[in-house]
Amino acid sequence: MSTTPLREPGDSIYYEDGVLFLLDQTLLPTSEVLLELDTHDQVVDAIRRLAVRGAMAIGVAGAYGVVLGAISAGSSEPGVVRRAARVAIQEIGASRPTARNLFWALERMDAVLQRGASDTTTELIARLRGEADAVALDTIETNRSLVECGQELIGEGAVAITHCNSGPLAALRYGTAVGVLMEAHRRGKSPHVYVDETRPLLQGSRLTAWELGRAGVAYTLICDGMAADVMRAGKADLVITGADRIAANGDSANKIGTYGLALAAHAHDIPFYIAAPFSTVDPACPGGDAITIEERDPDEVRYCAGAPVAPPSAPVYNPAFDVTPAGLIAGIVTEHGVLRPPYTESLLER
Amino acid sequence: MSTTPLREPGDSIYYEDGVLFLLDQTLLPTSEVLLELDTHDQVVDAIRRLAVRGAMAIGVAGAYGVVLGAISAGSSEPGVVRRAARVAIQEIGASRPTARNLFWALERMDAVLQRGASDTTTELIARLRGEADAVALDTIETNRSLVECGQELIGEGAVAITHCNSGPLAALRYGTAVGVLMEAHRRGKSPHVYVDETRPLLQGSRLTAWELGRAGVAYTLICDGMAADVMRAGKADLVITGADRIAANGDSANKIGTYGLALAAHAHDIPFYIAAPFSTVDPACPGGDAITIEERDPDEVRYCAGAPVAPPSAPVYNPAFDVTPAGLIAGIVTEHGVLRPPYTESLLER
């Protein structure tokens, strides 16, 4: 059994006595507000409005949301509680379509409901709670392995470009892509990170810059359109990002803007890496074309940090993700090592 | 002689009786405020803070700024006025380093000072005013030709992606790249324009979207990181942008983000065009590496529309422009036709 402690100081997600605590990511870096959620509806809302975001973080939040759904049924009837948990799974699952890890977590919670038909309510809730804890612990352990495995890609003084946020906020304690760079820093490799601000919701400037700054990792903030220029100037050794869903052939969905970054890296012969655990892989999805891409509210583009920046009724296209084809990906950092192409084979070999 | 009227309704820059009127581009699209400038210092400030921007627009504003410098010397001594005009040329020339057209306009004003050594103050000011008017008229005529020449690139129902602003606000009345698309609309070709918002200063969402909307041209606003995804989905037929300086070999400096857009277009076999008049060409500049790139205030990246979006002291890289190498440019639309590679030859042939 794992000996990972379930809560450490600084954790941005944790559960205690029927309450899920979430650091509200929409308010960073200006204010650090801890949300206290006690119903699954509140979890759905927090996921939708990105108070919690990052593929793995929403997986963990979703798992605890099912526990909250079961508890807030407020019944001593196991059948009622079971139905409430199923409703929670369904509604949390409908919150955001793209991240694979949320469905991985919800499938685990659903499997708990399939077992122990003669459970009392107390037993059922305890088992749901135990499974949500296991999802959290597995996520932490997985990411600890992943950031270790990624070290082979990061040389002394390496300069990396990253997009969006894939640090501890997105993926519990260790993070993925940004986690690999933070681990390199802890090991004294002195990495430098160019951080894409990541419009429209600025997860790079608001979250990644904040996390790197707190961890003492050297970084430079840029607008998304500046990354190609950084590459052309010969300043970058590698590009590394997280992923929200990886198809069986290695095509990877990640935050909108990742694909353009991968194209620029390719044009400059700079390796582009994805860092994501196996729970991000969707074996049922043959390739990127089959990945459902969430389109979000046009006002995310018409406004920036609450201020209007376009004509109020400007027609907008606002996909939350894009797909980087496997052919542009030099390696996928997982908790079992760095996978190399062809991914149709390496993704099956774990 | 040209019969272009010097002022038409809707013009965003015009001069009357010792006052230069400028539509303040920093306040669009939220408010339409006309600045009234009567000293060259105010013109320098307006150029620096981008109240007037766009390579050709700052050329015209700069030319009138020299007139204001001469008038506000407030002297009947031609020598004093001449010196004041020279100071104005120097200080306006130091306002922003990248756009070629500003220097082209200032060189014309300087040539006026070289002539007519026996001029009275009144004659000198009249000749300066006449030259500034000529710069404005030439700019308008040039752009009228340019948008006509660009029509061969725009088919019926063409879908274009553009970056930053190169419409009438940037280039007096007709514009350049966006002007080509507006002219296509006037000719009934029903173009559709994907508008990159263009961080950090959002000239795309604030200015281009506003101009296209007013002109009735169909458009869709996107964040800069979405353009590659639009191309991948097969939605775009061409990319067209303006330029601030074109080297003798065709390498073109334009708003930061243009280079990444050109790389993405290349990867998708979508033609990438520059639209800019010959006054943008710097024959003394052999290639892109010799173009001085302005770096601007880090707060432009740390803030968005006045709101903080990053840690307050985040280290930032904020170049205002990047260089797209000639090899990625399928054609350069000028007032004398569409130039094709090799540009070292076609740029000399006008």
Short mmCIF file of N, CA and C in Angstrom, two decimals, chain A residues 29-30 194 197 199-200 202 205-206 209-210 219-226 228-230 232 235 251 256-260 263-264 267-268 289 301-302 304-305 307-311 313-319 321-325, chain B residues 29-30 194 197 199-200 202 205-206 209-210 219-226 228-230 232 235 251 256-260 263-264 267-268 289 301-302 304-305 307-311 313-319 321-325:
data_model
loop_
_atom_site.label_atom_id
_atom_site.label_comp_id
_atom_site.label_asym_id
_atom_site.label_seq_id
_atom_site.Cartn_x
_atom_site.Cartn_y
_atom_site.Cartn_z
N PRO A 29 -3.76 34.88 -9.88
CA PRO A 29 -2.90 34.97 -8.71
C PRO A 29 -3.31 36.09 -7.75
N THR A 30 -4.40 36.80 -8.06
CA THR A 30 -4.77 37.96 -7.27
C THR A 30 -5.19 37.58 -5.85
N TYR A 194 9.88 29.28 -20.45
CA TYR A 194 9.06 30.29 -21.10
C TYR A 194 7.60 29.84 -20.96
N GLU A 197 1.13 32.62 -22.01
CA GLU A 197 0.06 33.09 -21.11
C GLU A 197 -1.23 32.28 -21.28
N ARG A 199 -4.19 32.40 -23.73
CA ARG A 199 -5.52 32.94 -23.90
C ARG A 199 -6.45 31.83 -24.37
N PRO A 200 -7.77 31.89 -24.06
CA PRO A 200 -8.42 33.06 -23.45
C PRO A 200 -8.37 33.12 -21.92
N LEU A 202 -5.94 32.37 -19.71
CA LEU A 202 -4.69 32.81 -19.10
C LEU A 202 -4.19 31.90 -17.98
N SER A 205 -0.32 32.63 -17.44
CA SER A 205 0.11 33.80 -16.67
C SER A 205 -0.46 33.78 -15.26
N ARG A 206 -1.70 33.28 -15.13
CA ARG A 206 -2.33 33.31 -13.81
C ARG A 206 -1.85 32.16 -12.91
N ALA A 209 2.79 30.75 -14.02
CA ALA A 209 3.76 31.75 -13.55
C ALA A 209 3.74 31.83 -12.01
N TRP A 210 2.55 31.77 -11.45
CA TRP A 210 2.40 31.83 -9.99
C TRP A 210 3.06 30.62 -9.33
N TYR A 219 11.61 31.78 -14.75
CA TYR A 219 10.68 31.74 -15.88
C TYR A 219 10.56 33.11 -16.52
N THR A 220 10.04 33.10 -17.76
CA THR A 220 9.74 34.32 -18.50
C THR A 220 8.34 34.15 -19.08
N LEU A 221 7.50 35.10 -18.80
CA LEU A 221 6.13 35.06 -19.31
C LEU A 221 6.08 35.67 -20.70
N ILE A 222 5.39 35.00 -21.62
CA ILE A 222 5.21 35.53 -22.99
C ILE A 222 3.75 35.38 -23.41
N CYS A 223 3.35 36.17 -24.40
CA CYS A 223 2.05 35.94 -25.03
C CYS A 223 2.20 34.74 -25.98
N ASP A 224 1.06 34.10 -26.27
CA ASP A 224 1.11 32.87 -27.07
C ASP A 224 1.78 33.10 -28.42
N GLY A 225 1.56 34.27 -29.00
CA GLY A 225 2.12 34.57 -30.32
C GLY A 225 3.61 34.83 -30.32
N MET A 226 4.25 34.80 -29.14
CA MET A 226 5.68 35.08 -29.06
C MET A 226 6.54 33.82 -29.06
N ALA A 228 6.96 31.32 -31.14
CA ALA A 228 7.71 31.00 -32.36
C ALA A 228 8.95 31.89 -32.47
N ASP A 229 8.80 33.14 -32.04
CA ASP A 229 9.93 34.07 -32.07
C ASP A 229 11.02 33.63 -31.08
N VAL A 230 10.62 33.14 -29.92
CA VAL A 230 11.58 32.62 -28.93
C VAL A 230 12.36 31.44 -29.54
N ARG A 232 12.84 30.88 -32.80
CA ARG A 232 13.67 31.37 -33.91
C ARG A 232 14.96 31.99 -33.38
N LYS A 235 16.43 30.27 -28.43
CA LYS A 235 16.42 30.30 -26.97
C LYS A 235 15.85 29.04 -26.33
N ASP A 251 -2.24 10.79 -30.95
CA ASP A 251 -2.78 12.15 -31.14
C ASP A 251 -3.23 12.66 -29.77
N ILE A 256 -6.15 24.71 -26.18
CA ILE A 256 -6.06 25.40 -27.48
C ILE A 256 -4.77 26.24 -27.54
N GLY A 257 -4.07 26.12 -28.65
CA GLY A 257 -2.79 26.81 -28.81
C GLY A 257 -1.63 25.84 -28.81
N THR A 258 -1.86 24.63 -28.27
CA THR A 258 -0.78 23.64 -28.20
C THR A 258 -0.36 23.20 -29.60
N TYR A 259 -1.34 23.01 -30.47
CA TYR A 259 -1.03 22.52 -31.82
C TYR A 259 -0.12 23.50 -32.59
N GLY A 260 -0.44 24.78 -32.52
CA GLY A 260 0.40 25.78 -33.19
C GLY A 260 1.82 25.79 -32.62
N LEU A 263 3.63 22.84 -34.05
CA LEU A 263 4.04 23.11 -35.45
C LEU A 263 5.29 23.98 -35.48
N ALA A 264 5.32 25.01 -34.63
CA ALA A 264 6.49 25.90 -34.59
C ALA A 264 7.72 25.13 -34.12
N ALA A 267 9.04 23.08 -36.94
CA ALA A 267 9.73 23.90 -37.95
C ALA A 267 11.14 24.28 -37.50
N HIS A 268 11.37 24.30 -36.19
CA HIS A 268 12.68 24.69 -35.66
C HIS A 268 13.49 23.50 -35.16
N ASP A 289 -9.30 12.80 -34.54
CA ASP A 289 -10.59 13.23 -35.11
C ASP A 289 -11.76 12.76 -34.28
N VAL A 301 -13.60 35.13 -25.00
CA VAL A 301 -12.73 35.80 -25.97
C VAL A 301 -13.05 37.30 -26.04
N ARG A 302 -14.34 37.63 -25.93
CA ARG A 302 -14.75 39.05 -26.01
C ARG A 302 -14.28 39.85 -24.80
N CYS A 304 -11.42 40.02 -21.37
CA CYS A 304 -10.16 39.53 -20.83
C CYS A 304 -10.11 39.99 -19.38
N ALA A 305 -10.02 39.04 -18.46
CA ALA A 305 -10.00 39.37 -17.04
C ALA A 305 -11.13 40.33 -16.68
N ALA A 307 -12.65 42.57 -18.47
CA ALA A 307 -12.76 43.82 -19.23
C ALA A 307 -13.13 43.52 -20.68
N PRO A 308 -14.05 44.32 -21.26
CA PRO A 308 -14.42 44.09 -22.66
C PRO A 308 -13.25 44.46 -23.58
N VAL A 309 -12.95 43.59 -24.54
CA VAL A 309 -11.81 43.84 -25.43
C VAL A 309 -12.21 43.71 -26.89
N ALA A 310 -13.51 43.60 -27.17
CA ALA A 310 -13.98 43.42 -28.54
C ALA A 310 -15.39 44.01 -28.63
N PRO A 311 -15.88 44.22 -29.85
CA PRO A 311 -17.28 44.64 -29.96
C PRO A 311 -18.16 43.63 -29.21
N SER A 313 -20.94 42.15 -29.53
CA SER A 313 -21.60 41.03 -30.19
C SER A 313 -20.69 40.39 -31.23
N ALA A 314 -19.39 40.56 -31.10
CA ALA A 314 -18.45 39.98 -32.08
C ALA A 314 -18.66 38.47 -32.20
N PRO A 315 -18.81 37.95 -33.43
CA PRO A 315 -18.88 36.49 -33.61
C PRO A 315 -17.54 35.88 -33.22
N VAL A 316 -17.59 34.76 -32.49
CA VAL A 316 -16.38 34.18 -31.91
C VAL A 316 -16.33 32.68 -32.15
N TYR A 317 -15.14 32.15 -32.36
CA TYR A 317 -14.91 30.70 -32.32
C TYR A 317 -14.04 30.46 -31.10
N ASN A 318 -14.48 29.60 -30.17
CA ASN A 318 -13.76 29.44 -28.91
C ASN A 318 -13.63 27.97 -28.48
N PRO A 319 -12.85 27.19 -29.22
CA PRO A 319 -12.62 25.80 -28.80
C PRO A 319 -11.68 25.80 -27.59
N PHE A 321 -9.82 23.23 -26.68
CA PHE A 321 -8.68 22.35 -26.91
C PHE A 321 -8.38 22.27 -28.40
N ASP A 322 -7.19 21.82 -28.73
CA ASP A 322 -6.91 21.41 -30.09
C ASP A 322 -6.17 20.08 -30.03
N VAL A 323 -5.96 19.48 -31.18
CA VAL A 323 -5.33 18.16 -31.21
C VAL A 323 -3.97 18.27 -31.90
N THR A 324 -2.94 17.80 -31.23
CA THR A 324 -1.62 17.74 -31.83
C THR A 324 -1.41 16.32 -32.35
N PRO A 325 -1.20 16.19 -33.66
CA PRO A 325 -1.06 14.84 -34.21
C PRO A 325 0.22 14.17 -33.70
N PRO B 29 -12.76 49.36 -28.81
CA PRO B 29 -14.04 49.77 -29.40
C PRO B 29 -14.99 50.39 -28.38
N THR B 30 -14.54 50.53 -27.12
CA THR B 30 -15.46 50.98 -26.07
C THR B 30 -15.87 52.44 -26.26
N TYR B 194 -11.18 35.48 -40.41
CA TYR B 194 -10.85 35.09 -39.04
C TYR B 194 -9.86 36.13 -38.52
N GLU B 197 -6.98 37.92 -32.25
CA GLU B 197 -7.17 39.05 -31.32
C GLU B 197 -5.87 39.87 -31.16
N ARG B 199 -2.72 39.52 -28.98
CA ARG B 199 -2.13 39.93 -27.71
C ARG B 199 -0.72 40.40 -27.97
N PRO B 200 -0.16 41.33 -27.13
CA PRO B 200 -0.80 41.80 -25.90
C PRO B 200 -1.80 42.94 -26.05
N LEU B 202 -4.15 43.61 -28.37
CA LEU B 202 -5.49 43.28 -28.86
C LEU B 202 -5.97 44.17 -30.00
N SER B 205 -8.92 42.28 -31.86
CA SER B 205 -10.28 42.28 -31.30
C SER B 205 -10.80 43.70 -31.11
N ARG B 206 -9.91 44.63 -30.78
CA ARG B 206 -10.37 46.00 -30.51
C ARG B 206 -10.58 46.80 -31.79
N ALA B 209 -11.81 43.88 -35.61
CA ALA B 209 -13.19 43.40 -35.47
C ALA B 209 -14.15 44.59 -35.56
N TRP B 210 -13.78 45.68 -34.94
CA TRP B 210 -14.62 46.89 -34.97
C TRP B 210 -14.76 47.43 -36.39
N TYR B 219 -17.03 38.22 -40.13
CA TYR B 219 -15.78 37.85 -39.47
C TYR B 219 -16.05 36.98 -38.26
N THR B 220 -14.99 36.31 -37.81
CA THR B 220 -15.02 35.51 -36.59
C THR B 220 -13.77 35.84 -35.81
N LEU B 221 -13.96 36.24 -34.57
CA LEU B 221 -12.83 36.59 -33.71
C LEU B 221 -12.28 35.32 -33.04
N ILE B 222 -10.96 35.18 -33.04
CA ILE B 222 -10.31 34.05 -32.37
C ILE B 222 -9.13 34.56 -31.54
N CYS B 223 -8.71 33.74 -30.57
CA CYS B 223 -7.45 34.02 -29.89
C CYS B 223 -6.31 33.58 -30.81
N ASP B 224 -5.13 34.17 -30.59
CA ASP B 224 -4.01 33.89 -31.49
C ASP B 224 -3.69 32.40 -31.58
N GLY B 225 -3.83 31.71 -30.47
CA GLY B 225 -3.51 30.28 -30.42
C GLY B 225 -4.51 29.40 -31.14
N MET B 226 -5.58 29.98 -31.68
CA MET B 226 -6.62 29.17 -32.35
C MET B 226 -6.44 29.11 -33.86
N ALA B 228 -4.06 28.06 -35.85
CA ALA B 228 -3.57 26.79 -36.41
C ALA B 228 -4.70 25.77 -36.46
N ASP B 229 -5.56 25.77 -35.45
CA ASP B 229 -6.69 24.85 -35.42
C ASP B 229 -7.69 25.18 -36.53
N VAL B 230 -7.90 26.46 -36.80
CA VAL B 230 -8.78 26.88 -37.90
C VAL B 230 -8.22 26.35 -39.23
N ARG B 232 -6.20 23.71 -39.61
CA ARG B 232 -6.27 22.25 -39.62
C ARG B 232 -7.67 21.78 -39.99
N LYS B 235 -10.62 25.40 -42.76
CA LYS B 235 -11.54 26.53 -42.90
C LYS B 235 -10.93 27.74 -43.61
N ASP B 251 12.21 39.55 -46.28
CA ASP B 251 11.90 39.28 -44.87
C ASP B 251 11.05 40.43 -44.35
N ILE B 256 4.06 41.04 -33.53
CA ILE B 256 4.43 39.77 -32.91
C ILE B 256 3.26 38.77 -33.03
N GLY B 257 3.61 37.55 -33.42
CA GLY B 257 2.59 36.52 -33.65
C GLY B 257 2.43 36.20 -35.12
N THR B 258 2.89 37.12 -35.99
CA THR B 258 2.75 36.91 -37.43
C THR B 258 3.61 35.72 -37.89
N TYR B 259 4.81 35.62 -37.34
CA TYR B 259 5.72 34.55 -37.76
C TYR B 259 5.13 33.17 -37.47
N GLY B 260 4.59 32.98 -36.28
CA GLY B 260 3.98 31.69 -35.94
C GLY B 260 2.81 31.37 -36.85
N LEU B 263 4.22 30.19 -40.12
CA LEU B 263 4.69 28.81 -40.01
C LEU B 263 3.52 27.84 -40.09
N ALA B 264 2.44 28.17 -39.40
CA ALA B 264 1.26 27.29 -39.42
C ALA B 264 0.67 27.23 -40.82
N ALA B 267 2.74 24.96 -42.94
CA ALA B 267 2.52 23.54 -42.61
C ALA B 267 1.22 23.01 -43.22
N HIS B 268 0.27 23.91 -43.49
CA HIS B 268 -1.02 23.49 -44.04
C HIS B 268 -1.15 23.82 -45.53
N ASP B 289 17.41 39.91 -39.99
CA ASP B 289 18.27 40.02 -38.81
C ASP B 289 18.70 41.46 -38.55
N VAL B 301 2.03 42.74 -20.91
CA VAL B 301 1.75 41.30 -20.82
C VAL B 301 1.18 40.95 -19.45
N ARG B 302 1.67 41.64 -18.41
CA ARG B 302 1.18 41.35 -17.05
C ARG B 302 -0.25 41.80 -16.84
N CYS B 304 -4.09 42.88 -18.82
CA CYS B 304 -4.88 42.78 -20.04
C CYS B 304 -6.05 43.73 -19.87
N ALA B 305 -6.16 44.70 -20.77
CA ALA B 305 -7.22 45.71 -20.69
C ALA B 305 -7.30 46.30 -19.28
N ALA B 307 -6.53 45.02 -16.40
CA ALA B 307 -6.68 44.09 -15.27
C ALA B 307 -5.41 43.25 -15.11
N PRO B 308 -4.95 43.04 -13.87
CA PRO B 308 -3.76 42.21 -13.67
C PRO B 308 -4.07 40.75 -13.99
N VAL B 309 -3.19 40.11 -14.77
CA VAL B 309 -3.44 38.71 -15.15
C VAL B 309 -2.23 37.83 -14.86
N ALA B 310 -1.26 38.35 -14.12
CA ALA B 310 -0.04 37.59 -13.82
C ALA B 310 0.50 38.09 -12.49
N PRO B 311 1.43 37.33 -11.88
CA PRO B 311 2.07 37.87 -10.68
C PRO B 311 2.66 39.25 -11.02
N SER B 313 5.25 40.96 -10.43
CA SER B 313 6.65 41.15 -10.83
C SER B 313 7.11 40.04 -11.78
N ALA B 314 6.18 39.39 -12.46
CA ALA B 314 6.55 38.30 -13.38
C ALA B 314 7.55 38.79 -14.42
N PRO B 315 8.68 38.08 -14.60
CA PRO B 315 9.61 38.43 -15.68
C PRO B 315 8.92 38.21 -17.03
N VAL B 316 9.11 39.15 -17.95
CA VAL B 316 8.36 39.13 -19.21
C VAL B 316 9.30 39.39 -20.39
N TYR B 317 9.02 38.74 -21.51
CA TYR B 317 9.64 39.09 -22.80
C TYR B 317 8.52 39.66 -23.65
N ASN B 318 8.66 40.89 -24.14
CA ASN B 318 7.57 41.54 -24.86
C ASN B 318 8.04 42.27 -26.12
N PRO B 319 8.45 41.51 -27.13
CA PRO B 319 8.81 42.14 -28.41
C PRO B 319 7.54 42.58 -29.12
N PHE B 321 7.26 43.10 -32.38
CA PHE B 321 7.22 42.58 -33.74
C PHE B 321 8.01 41.28 -33.83
N ASP B 322 7.77 40.51 -34.87
CA ASP B 322 8.66 39.42 -35.21
C ASP B 322 8.91 39.48 -36.72
N VAL B 323 9.81 38.67 -37.19
CA VAL B 323 10.18 38.71 -38.60
C VAL B 323 9.76 37.40 -39.27
N THR B 324 9.00 37.53 -40.34
CA THR B 324 8.64 36.36 -41.14
C THR B 324 9.61 36.29 -42.31
N PRO B 325 10.35 35.19 -42.40
CA PRO B 325 11.33 35.11 -43.50
C PRO B 325 10.64 35.02 -44.86
#
